[in-house]
CSV table of C-alpha atoms in Angstrom, one decimal:
chain,number,residue,atom,x,y,z
A,57,MET,CA,-17.4,56.2,-8.0
A,58,THR,CA,-14.4,56.7,-10.3
A,59,GLN,CA,-10.9,56.1,-8.9
A,60,SER,CA,-8.5,59.0,-9.2
A,61,THR,CA,-4.9,58.4,-10.2
A,62,THR,CA,-2.0,60.8,-10.0
A,63,VAL,CA,-0.5,61.7,-13.4
A,64,THR,CA,2.8,63.5,-13.7
A,65,VAL,CA,3.1,65.9,-16.6
A,66,MET,CA,5.9,68.2,-17.7
A,67,ILE,CA,5.1,71.8,-18.6
A,68,LEU,CA,7.8,74.1,-19.6
A,69,ASP,CA,10.4,71.9,-17.9
A,70,LYS,CA,8.6,71.7,-14.6
A,71,GLU,CA,6.9,68.6,-13.3
A,72,TYR,CA,3.3,68.7,-12.1
A,73,CYS,CA,1.5,65.8,-10.3
A,74,ILE,CA,-2.2,66.0,-11.0
A,75,ALA,CA,-5.0,63.8,-9.7
A,76,CYS,CA,-7.5,62.8,-12.3
A,77,PRO,CA,-9.9,59.9,-13.0
A,78,ALA,CA,-8.1,57.0,-14.8
A,79,GLU,CA,-10.3,57.4,-17.9
A,80,ALA,CA,-9.3,61.1,-18.2
A,81,ARG,CA,-5.5,60.4,-18.1
A,82,SER,CA,-5.1,60.5,-21.9
A,83,ASN,CA,-7.0,63.8,-22.2
A,84,LEU,CA,-4.9,65.3,-19.4
A,85,GLU,CA,-1.7,64.3,-21.0
A,86,ASN,CA,-2.7,65.6,-24.4
A,87,SER,CA,-3.8,68.9,-22.7
A,88,ALA,CA,-0.5,69.2,-20.9
A,89,ARG,CA,1.4,68.6,-24.2
A,90,TYR,CA,-0.7,71.2,-25.9
A,91,LEU,CA,-0.2,73.8,-23.1
A,92,ASP,CA,3.6,73.0,-23.1
A,93,SER,CA,3.9,73.6,-26.8
A,94,LYS,CA,1.9,76.9,-26.6
A,95,MET,CA,4.1,78.1,-23.7
A,96,ARG,CA,7.3,77.2,-25.5
A,97,GLU,CA,6.1,79.1,-28.6
A,98,ILE,CA,5.5,82.2,-26.5
A,99,ARG,CA,8.7,81.9,-24.7
A,100,ALA,CA,10.6,81.4,-27.9
A,101,THR,CA,9.5,84.8,-29.2
A,102,GLY,CA,11.5,86.4,-26.4
A,103,LYS,CA,8.8,89.1,-25.9
A,104,VAL,CA,7.4,87.6,-22.7
A,105,ILE,CA,9.7,86.9,-19.8
A,106,GLY,CA,8.8,84.8,-16.7
A,107,SER,CA,6.9,81.5,-16.5
A,108,GLU,CA,3.9,83.1,-14.9
A,109,ARG,CA,3.5,85.7,-17.7
A,110,VAL,CA,4.1,83.0,-20.4
A,111,ALA,CA,1.4,80.9,-18.7
A,112,VAL,CA,-1.1,83.8,-18.8
A,113,MET,CA,-0.3,84.6,-22.4
A,114,ALA,CA,-0.8,80.9,-23.3
A,115,ALA,CA,-4.1,80.8,-21.4
A,116,LEU,CA,-5.3,83.9,-23.3
A,117,ASN,CA,-4.2,82.5,-26.6
A,118,ILE,CA,-5.9,79.1,-25.9
A,119,THR,CA,-9.1,80.8,-24.7
A,120,HIS,CA,-9.1,83.0,-27.9
A,121,GLU,CA,-8.8,79.8,-30.0
A,122,LEU,CA,-11.6,78.2,-28.1
A,123,LEU,CA,-13.9,81.1,-28.4
A,124,GLN,CA,-13.3,81.4,-32.1
A,125,LYS,CA,-14.1,77.7,-32.6
A,126,GLN,CA,-17.1,78.0,-30.4
A,127,GLN,CA,-18.4,81.0,-32.4
A,128,PHE,CA,-17.8,79.1,-35.7
A,129,PHE,CA,-19.6,76.0,-34.3
A,130,ASP,CA,-22.5,78.2,-33.2
A,131,GLN,CA,-22.8,79.8,-36.7
A,132,GLN,CA,-22.7,76.3,-38.3
A,133,THR,CA,-25.3,75.0,-36.0
A,134,GLY,CA,-27.6,78.0,-36.7
A,135,ALA,CA,-27.1,77.5,-40.5
A,136,SER,CA,-27.8,73.8,-40.1
A,137,ARG,CA,-31.0,74.5,-38.1
A,138,GLU,CA,-32.1,76.9,-40.8
A,139,GLN,CA,-31.6,74.3,-43.5
A,140,ILE,CA,-33.5,71.7,-41.6
A,141,ARG,CA,-36.4,74.1,-41.0
A,142,ASP,CA,-36.5,74.8,-44.7
A,143,MET,CA,-36.5,71.1,-45.6
A,144,LEU,CA,-39.2,70.4,-43.1
A,145,GLU,CA,-41.4,73.2,-44.5
A,146,ARG,CA,-40.9,71.7,-48.0
A,147,VAL,CA,-41.8,68.2,-46.8
A,148,ASP,CA,-44.9,69.6,-45.0
A,149,GLN,CA,-45.9,71.5,-48.2
A,150,ALA,CA,-45.3,68.4,-50.3
A,151,LEU,CA,-47.4,66.2,-48.0
A,152,GLY,CA,-50.1,68.9,-47.6
A,153,SER,CA,-50.6,69.1,-51.4
A,154,ASN,CA,-51.0,65.3,-51.7
A,155,PRO,CA,-54.8,64.4,-51.7
A,156,ASP,CA,-54.0,61.1,-49.8
């Protein structure tokens, strides 16, 4: 069983204590820094007022980025599979035409 530790992160000038496994600490800190930067970007535009609204907008933006990257990855994976299928067919044809 992994041991949890408490990690303190700052997001939009507020301190949050979060329990996480020791091996996930670096990822948590990086995530908090990323979220903090996104929230600061949104707040700096002056179009969104209130921490809660800024957090929701940041969550929507981050989710949008994630879904775009996931869609791109899925497209790349599909294209790679197609290329591999084509190569395997060529190999099968080349081996099938060999009398050995």
